[in-house]
Coordinates of C-alpha atoms in Angstrom, one line a residue:
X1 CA 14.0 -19.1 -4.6
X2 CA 15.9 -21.0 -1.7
X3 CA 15.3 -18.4 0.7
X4 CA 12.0 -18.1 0.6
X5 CA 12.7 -20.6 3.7
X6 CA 13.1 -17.0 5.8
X7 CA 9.6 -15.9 4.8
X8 CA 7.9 -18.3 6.7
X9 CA 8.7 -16.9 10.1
X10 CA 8.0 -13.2 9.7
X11 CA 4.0 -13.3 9.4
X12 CA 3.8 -13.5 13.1
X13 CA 4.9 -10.3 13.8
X14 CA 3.9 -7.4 16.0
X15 CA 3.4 -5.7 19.2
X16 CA 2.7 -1.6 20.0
X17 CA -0.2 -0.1 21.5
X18 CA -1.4 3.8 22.9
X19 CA -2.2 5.2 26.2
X20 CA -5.5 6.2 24.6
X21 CA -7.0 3.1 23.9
X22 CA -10.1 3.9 25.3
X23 CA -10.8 5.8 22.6
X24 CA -13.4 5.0 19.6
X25 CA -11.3 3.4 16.7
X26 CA -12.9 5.7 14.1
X27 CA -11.0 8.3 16.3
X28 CA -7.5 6.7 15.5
X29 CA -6.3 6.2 11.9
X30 CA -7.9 3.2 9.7
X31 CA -6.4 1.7 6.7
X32 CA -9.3 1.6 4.3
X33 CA -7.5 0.2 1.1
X34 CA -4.1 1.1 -1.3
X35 CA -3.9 4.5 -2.4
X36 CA -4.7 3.2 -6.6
X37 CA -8.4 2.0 -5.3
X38 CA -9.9 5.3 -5.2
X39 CA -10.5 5.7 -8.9
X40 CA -11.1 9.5 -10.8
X41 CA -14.6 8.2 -12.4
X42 CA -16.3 6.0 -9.9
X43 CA -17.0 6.6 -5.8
X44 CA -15.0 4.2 -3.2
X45 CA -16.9 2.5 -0.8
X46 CA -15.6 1.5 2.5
X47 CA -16.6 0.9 6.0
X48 CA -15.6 0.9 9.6
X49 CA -17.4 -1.4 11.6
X50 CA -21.0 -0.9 11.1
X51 CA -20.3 2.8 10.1
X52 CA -21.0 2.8 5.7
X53 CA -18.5 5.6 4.3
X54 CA -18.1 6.1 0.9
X55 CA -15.3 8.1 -1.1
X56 CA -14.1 9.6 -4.5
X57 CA -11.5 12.4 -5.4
X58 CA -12.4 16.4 -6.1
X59 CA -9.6 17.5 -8.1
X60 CA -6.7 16.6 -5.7
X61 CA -8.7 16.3 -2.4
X62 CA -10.0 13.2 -1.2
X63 CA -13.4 13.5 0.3
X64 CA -15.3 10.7 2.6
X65 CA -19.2 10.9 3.6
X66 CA -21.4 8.6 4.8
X67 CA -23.1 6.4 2.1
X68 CA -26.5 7.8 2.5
X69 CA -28.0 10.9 1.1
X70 CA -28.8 13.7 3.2
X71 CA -32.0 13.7 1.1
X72 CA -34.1 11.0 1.4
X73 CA -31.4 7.9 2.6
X74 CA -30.2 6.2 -0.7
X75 CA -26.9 5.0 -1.1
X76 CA -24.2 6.9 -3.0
X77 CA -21.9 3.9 -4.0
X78 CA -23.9 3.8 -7.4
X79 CA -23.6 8.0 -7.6
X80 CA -21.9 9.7 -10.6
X81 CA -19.1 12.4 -9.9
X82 CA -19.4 15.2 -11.6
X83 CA -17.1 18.6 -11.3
X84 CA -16.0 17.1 -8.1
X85 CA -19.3 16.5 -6.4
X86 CA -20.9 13.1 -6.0
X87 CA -24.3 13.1 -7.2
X88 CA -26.9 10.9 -5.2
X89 CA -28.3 8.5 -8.0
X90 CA -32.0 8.7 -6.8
X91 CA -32.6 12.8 -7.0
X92 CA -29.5 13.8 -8.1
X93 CA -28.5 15.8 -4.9
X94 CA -25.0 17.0 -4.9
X95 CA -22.5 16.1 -2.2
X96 CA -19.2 17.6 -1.5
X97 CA -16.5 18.9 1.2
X98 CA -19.3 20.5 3.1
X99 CA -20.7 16.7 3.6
X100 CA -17.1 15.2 4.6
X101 CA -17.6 12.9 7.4
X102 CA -13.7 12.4 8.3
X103 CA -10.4 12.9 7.2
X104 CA -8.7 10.9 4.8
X105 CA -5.2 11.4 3.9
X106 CA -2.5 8.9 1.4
X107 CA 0.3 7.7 3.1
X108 CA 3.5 5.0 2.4
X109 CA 1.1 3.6 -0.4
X110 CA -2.3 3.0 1.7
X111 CA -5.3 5.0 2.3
X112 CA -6.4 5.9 5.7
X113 CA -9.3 7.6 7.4
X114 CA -10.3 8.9 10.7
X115 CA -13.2 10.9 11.6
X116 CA -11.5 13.1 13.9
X117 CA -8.0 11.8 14.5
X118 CA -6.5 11.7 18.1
X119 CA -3.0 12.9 16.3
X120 CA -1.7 13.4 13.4
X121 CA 1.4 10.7 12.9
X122 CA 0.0 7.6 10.6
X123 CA 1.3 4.2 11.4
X124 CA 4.5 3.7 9.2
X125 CA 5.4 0.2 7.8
X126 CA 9.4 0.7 8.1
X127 CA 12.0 0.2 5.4
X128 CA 10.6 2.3 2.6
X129 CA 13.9 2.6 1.1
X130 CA 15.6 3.0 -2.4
X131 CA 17.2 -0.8 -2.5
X132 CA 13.5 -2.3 -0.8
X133 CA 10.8 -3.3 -3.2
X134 CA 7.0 -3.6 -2.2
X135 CA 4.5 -5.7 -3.1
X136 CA 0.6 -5.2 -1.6
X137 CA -2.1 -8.0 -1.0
X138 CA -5.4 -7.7 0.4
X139 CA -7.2 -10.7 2.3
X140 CA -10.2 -10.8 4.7
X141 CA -9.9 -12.9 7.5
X142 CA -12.8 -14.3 9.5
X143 CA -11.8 -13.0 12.8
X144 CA -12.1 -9.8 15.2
X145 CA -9.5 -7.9 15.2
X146 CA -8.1 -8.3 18.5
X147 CA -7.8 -11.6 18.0
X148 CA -6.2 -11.0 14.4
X149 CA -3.5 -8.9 16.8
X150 CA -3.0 -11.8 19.2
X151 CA -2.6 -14.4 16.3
X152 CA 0.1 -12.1 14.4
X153 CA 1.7 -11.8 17.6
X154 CA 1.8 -15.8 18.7
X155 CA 5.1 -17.3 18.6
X156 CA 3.7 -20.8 19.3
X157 CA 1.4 -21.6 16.6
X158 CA 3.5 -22.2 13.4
X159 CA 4.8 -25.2 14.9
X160 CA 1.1 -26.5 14.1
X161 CA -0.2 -24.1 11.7
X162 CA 2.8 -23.0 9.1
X163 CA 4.7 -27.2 10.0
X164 CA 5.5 -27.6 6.4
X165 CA 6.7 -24.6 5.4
X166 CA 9.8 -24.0 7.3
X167 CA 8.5 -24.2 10.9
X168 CA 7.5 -27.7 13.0
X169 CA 10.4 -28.1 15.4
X170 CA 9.6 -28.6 18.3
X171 CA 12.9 -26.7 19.5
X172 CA 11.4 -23.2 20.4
X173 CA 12.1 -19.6 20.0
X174 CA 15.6 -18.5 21.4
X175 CA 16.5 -14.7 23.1
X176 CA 13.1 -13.9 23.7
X177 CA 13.0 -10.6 24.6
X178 CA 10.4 -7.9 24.9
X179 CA 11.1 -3.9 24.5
X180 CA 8.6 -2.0 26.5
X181 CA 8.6 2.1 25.3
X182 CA 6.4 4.7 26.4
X183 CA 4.0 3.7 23.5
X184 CA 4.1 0.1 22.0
X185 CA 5.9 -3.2 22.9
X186 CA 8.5 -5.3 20.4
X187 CA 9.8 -8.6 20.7
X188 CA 13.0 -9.9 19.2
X189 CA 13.9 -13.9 19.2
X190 CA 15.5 -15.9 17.2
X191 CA 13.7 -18.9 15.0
X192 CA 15.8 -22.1 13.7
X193 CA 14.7 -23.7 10.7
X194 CA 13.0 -27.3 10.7
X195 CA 15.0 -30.4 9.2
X196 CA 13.3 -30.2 6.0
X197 CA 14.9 -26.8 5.1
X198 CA 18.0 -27.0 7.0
X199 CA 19.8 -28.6 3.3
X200 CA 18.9 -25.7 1.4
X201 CA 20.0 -23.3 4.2
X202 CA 23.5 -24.8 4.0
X203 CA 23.9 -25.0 0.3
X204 CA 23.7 -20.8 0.0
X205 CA 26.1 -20.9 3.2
X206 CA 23.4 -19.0 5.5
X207 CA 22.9 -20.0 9.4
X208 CA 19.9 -22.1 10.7
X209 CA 18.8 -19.3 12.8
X210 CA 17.4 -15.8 11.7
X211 CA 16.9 -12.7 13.7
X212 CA 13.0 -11.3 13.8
X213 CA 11.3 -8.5 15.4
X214 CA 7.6 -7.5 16.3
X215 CA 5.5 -4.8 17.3
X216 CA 2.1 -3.6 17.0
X217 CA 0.7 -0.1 16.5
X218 CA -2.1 -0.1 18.7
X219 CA -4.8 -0.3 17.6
X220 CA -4.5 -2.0 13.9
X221 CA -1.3 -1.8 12.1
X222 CA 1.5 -4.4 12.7
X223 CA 4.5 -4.8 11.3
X224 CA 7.9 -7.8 11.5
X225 CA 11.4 -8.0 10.1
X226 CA 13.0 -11.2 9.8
X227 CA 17.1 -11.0 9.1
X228 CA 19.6 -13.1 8.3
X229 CA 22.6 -13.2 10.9
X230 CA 25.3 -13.4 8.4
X231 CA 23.8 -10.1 6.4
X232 CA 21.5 -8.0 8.9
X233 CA 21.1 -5.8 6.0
X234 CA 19.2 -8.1 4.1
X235 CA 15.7 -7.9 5.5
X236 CA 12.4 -9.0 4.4
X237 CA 9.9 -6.9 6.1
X238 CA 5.8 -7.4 6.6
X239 CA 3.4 -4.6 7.6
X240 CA -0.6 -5.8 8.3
X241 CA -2.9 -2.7 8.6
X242 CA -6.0 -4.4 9.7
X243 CA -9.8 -3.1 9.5
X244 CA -12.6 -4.5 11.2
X245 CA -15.4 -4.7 8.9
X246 CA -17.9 -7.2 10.6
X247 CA -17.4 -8.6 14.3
X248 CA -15.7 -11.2 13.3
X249 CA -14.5 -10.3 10.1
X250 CA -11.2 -8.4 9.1
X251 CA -9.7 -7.1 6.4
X252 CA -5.9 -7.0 6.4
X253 CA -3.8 -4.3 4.5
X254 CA -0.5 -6.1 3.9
X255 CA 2.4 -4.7 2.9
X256 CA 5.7 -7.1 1.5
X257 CA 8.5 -5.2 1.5
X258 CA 12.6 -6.8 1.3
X259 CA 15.8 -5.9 -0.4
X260 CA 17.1 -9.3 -1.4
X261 CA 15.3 -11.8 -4.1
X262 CA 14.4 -8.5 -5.8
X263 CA 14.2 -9.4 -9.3
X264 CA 10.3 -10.5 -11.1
X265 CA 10.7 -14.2 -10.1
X266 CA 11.9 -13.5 -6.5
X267 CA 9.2 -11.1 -6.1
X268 CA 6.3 -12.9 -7.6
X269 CA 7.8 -15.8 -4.9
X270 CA 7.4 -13.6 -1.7
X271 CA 4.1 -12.8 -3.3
X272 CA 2.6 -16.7 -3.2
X273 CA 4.9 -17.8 -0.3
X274 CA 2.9 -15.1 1.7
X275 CA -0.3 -16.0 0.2
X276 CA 0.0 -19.5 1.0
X277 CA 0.6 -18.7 5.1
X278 CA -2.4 -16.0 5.3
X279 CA -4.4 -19.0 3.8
X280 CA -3.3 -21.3 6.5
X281 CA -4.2 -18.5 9.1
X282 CA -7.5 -17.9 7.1
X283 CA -8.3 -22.4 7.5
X284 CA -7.5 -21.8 11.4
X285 CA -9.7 -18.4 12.3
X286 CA -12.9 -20.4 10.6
X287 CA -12.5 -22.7 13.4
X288 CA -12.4 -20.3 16.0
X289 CA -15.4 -19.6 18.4
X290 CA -17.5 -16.6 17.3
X291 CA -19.2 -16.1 20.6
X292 CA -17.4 -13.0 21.7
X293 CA -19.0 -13.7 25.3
X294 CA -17.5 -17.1 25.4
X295 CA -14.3 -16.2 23.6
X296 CA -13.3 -14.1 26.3
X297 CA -14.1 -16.3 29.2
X298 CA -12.5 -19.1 28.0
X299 CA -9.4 -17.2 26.5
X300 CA -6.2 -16.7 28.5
X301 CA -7.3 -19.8 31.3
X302 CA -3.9 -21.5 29.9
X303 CA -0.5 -19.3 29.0
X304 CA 2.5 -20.6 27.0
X305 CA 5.8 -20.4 27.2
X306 CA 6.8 -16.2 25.5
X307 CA 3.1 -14.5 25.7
X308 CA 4.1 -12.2 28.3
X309 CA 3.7 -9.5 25.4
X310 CA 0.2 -10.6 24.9
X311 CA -0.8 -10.5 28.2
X312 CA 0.0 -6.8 28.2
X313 CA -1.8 -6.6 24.6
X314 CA -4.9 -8.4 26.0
X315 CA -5.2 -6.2 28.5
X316 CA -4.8 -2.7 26.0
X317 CA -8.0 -4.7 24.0
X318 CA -10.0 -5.0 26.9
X319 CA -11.8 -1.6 26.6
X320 CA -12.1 -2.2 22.2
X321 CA -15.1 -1.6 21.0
X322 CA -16.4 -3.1 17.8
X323 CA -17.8 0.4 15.8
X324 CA -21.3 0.6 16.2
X325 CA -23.1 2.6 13.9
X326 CA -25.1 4.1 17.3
X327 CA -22.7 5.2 19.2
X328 CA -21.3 6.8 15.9
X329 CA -24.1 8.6 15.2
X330 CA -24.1 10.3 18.6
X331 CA -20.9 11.6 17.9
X332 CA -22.5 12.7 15.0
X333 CA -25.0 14.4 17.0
X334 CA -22.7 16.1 19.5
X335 CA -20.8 17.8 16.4
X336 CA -24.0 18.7 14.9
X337 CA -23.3 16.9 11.2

């Protein structure tokens, strides 16, 4: 249970992003939930932005629509499947592959959809190996998701944030480095435990200072390891796949997934020790400004010490656009739905 002390500095993780991110984000890959949700019996309903989709299997195809009736409007959520169609519950109109809206596809446990996907490869959460377990958790957080991005990328925060959980020195990051490749950017440092943990940190003979490293998979998924210089093999890994589902609302995907502390009580630890830091990130994005318009202006006027990687991210967001059910319809439109 000692070493949950390592936990504490992975949540901030990430950095990678696409030449192509002028593109909608229903045109990349969204996670929309863990591939149990989508039950045999009963319809999944999900959105993207203001774009209402709704799900449910057909033998062993997954099918996504929107969730209104080509009919007359009504929602589908409360529909009945039968022989693999989804029945509309107000005339009983059937809906199947010929009504897909999108491509959804099961992949390294999650669910994802795309209406019409810029490339096939599905952001990967690494270190889905034989000797790693996984554990999944799903929380919504009350920010948009750029700024979700920017806040699992800041290395400055847990100082004032996560203080009594392993961080609060006011000694700061060391080897700050950041890996530029042709399509996302990493950072590795190294973090040194606070006072308070420093005891337990000698007593299983393991150094002050662990080894971590970020990225971000433009435009939703992140991803950080945290190891333990002795043992580089041990690794607790967390992967975020984040969906926007209101402006200022987002609904994170997360992945826990480590090779040491394997056994039910270590994992049921990693399990609360992660809930209890997304609950602290959850207290701070309430207190964030909602005002998109005067988020932005007043954002970036002050830089701290390692955020050159989110300078480069902030600029990758600047052409994000929240998905409007509008311009999705147009698209619609154009490929005559």
């Amino acid at each position: 249970m000692k070493k949950i002390c390592f936990l504490f500095i992975f949540i901030k993780l990430i950095s990678c992003y696409t030449p192509n991110n002028n593109l909608p984000l229903y045109n990349y890959w969204n996670c929309i939930g863990f591939k149990n949700d989508i039950k045999k019996d009963k319809p999944y309903v999900f959105n993207v932005g203001e774009i209402p989709l709704i799900a449910w299997k057909s033998n062993d195809t997954i099918i996504s629509t929107l969730n209104a009736c080509k009919h007359m409007g009504s929602k589908l959520d409360k529909g009945k499947i039968c022989n693999g169609n989804l029945l509309c519950p107000y005339h009983g109109i059937k809906h199947n592959v010929d009504d897909k809206c999108g491509i959804i596809k099961e992949f390294d446990d999650k669910l994802w959809w795309s209406y019409n996907p810029i490339n096939e490869n599905i952001p990967k959460i690494p270190y889905k190996q034989k000797d790693y377990i996984s554990s999944y958790l799903t929380i919504d957080m009350d920010e948009s998701l750029p700024y979700a991005i920017y806040n699992s990328m800041d290395l400055n925060h847990p100082e004032f944030i996560h203080n009594g959980l392993g961080f609060g020195e006011k000694e700061a990051a060391k080897n700050y480095k950041m890996h530029q490749y042709n399509d996302k950017i990493g950072i590795s440092f190294d973090y040194t435990a606070k006072n308070t943990v420093k005891h337990l940190n000698y007593d299983m003979k393991i150094d002050d200072l662990t080894n971590n490293y970020n990225e971000v998979i433009y435009p939703s998924t992140t991803w950080s390891r945290v190891s333990i210089p002795q043992d580089k093999d041990k690794n607790i890994i967390i992967g975020v796949s984040m969906l926007p589902i209101e402006e200022n609302l987002t609904r994170w995907f997360i992945t826990i997934r480590h090779n040491y502390m394997t056994n039910f009580i270590g994992k049921n630890v990693m399990i609360e020790a992660t809930k209890y830091i997304l609950n602290q990130d959850k207290n701070q994005f309430k207190s964030q400004i909602k005002n998109k318009e005067l988020k932005d202006f007043v954002s970036w006027k002050k830089m701290l010490k390692f955020e050159n990687h989110l300078s480069i991210l902030n600029k990758y967001y600047k052409d994000y656009n929240y998905p409007k059910i509008g311009d999705f319809i147009e698209e619609l439109k154009k490929d005559k739905w």
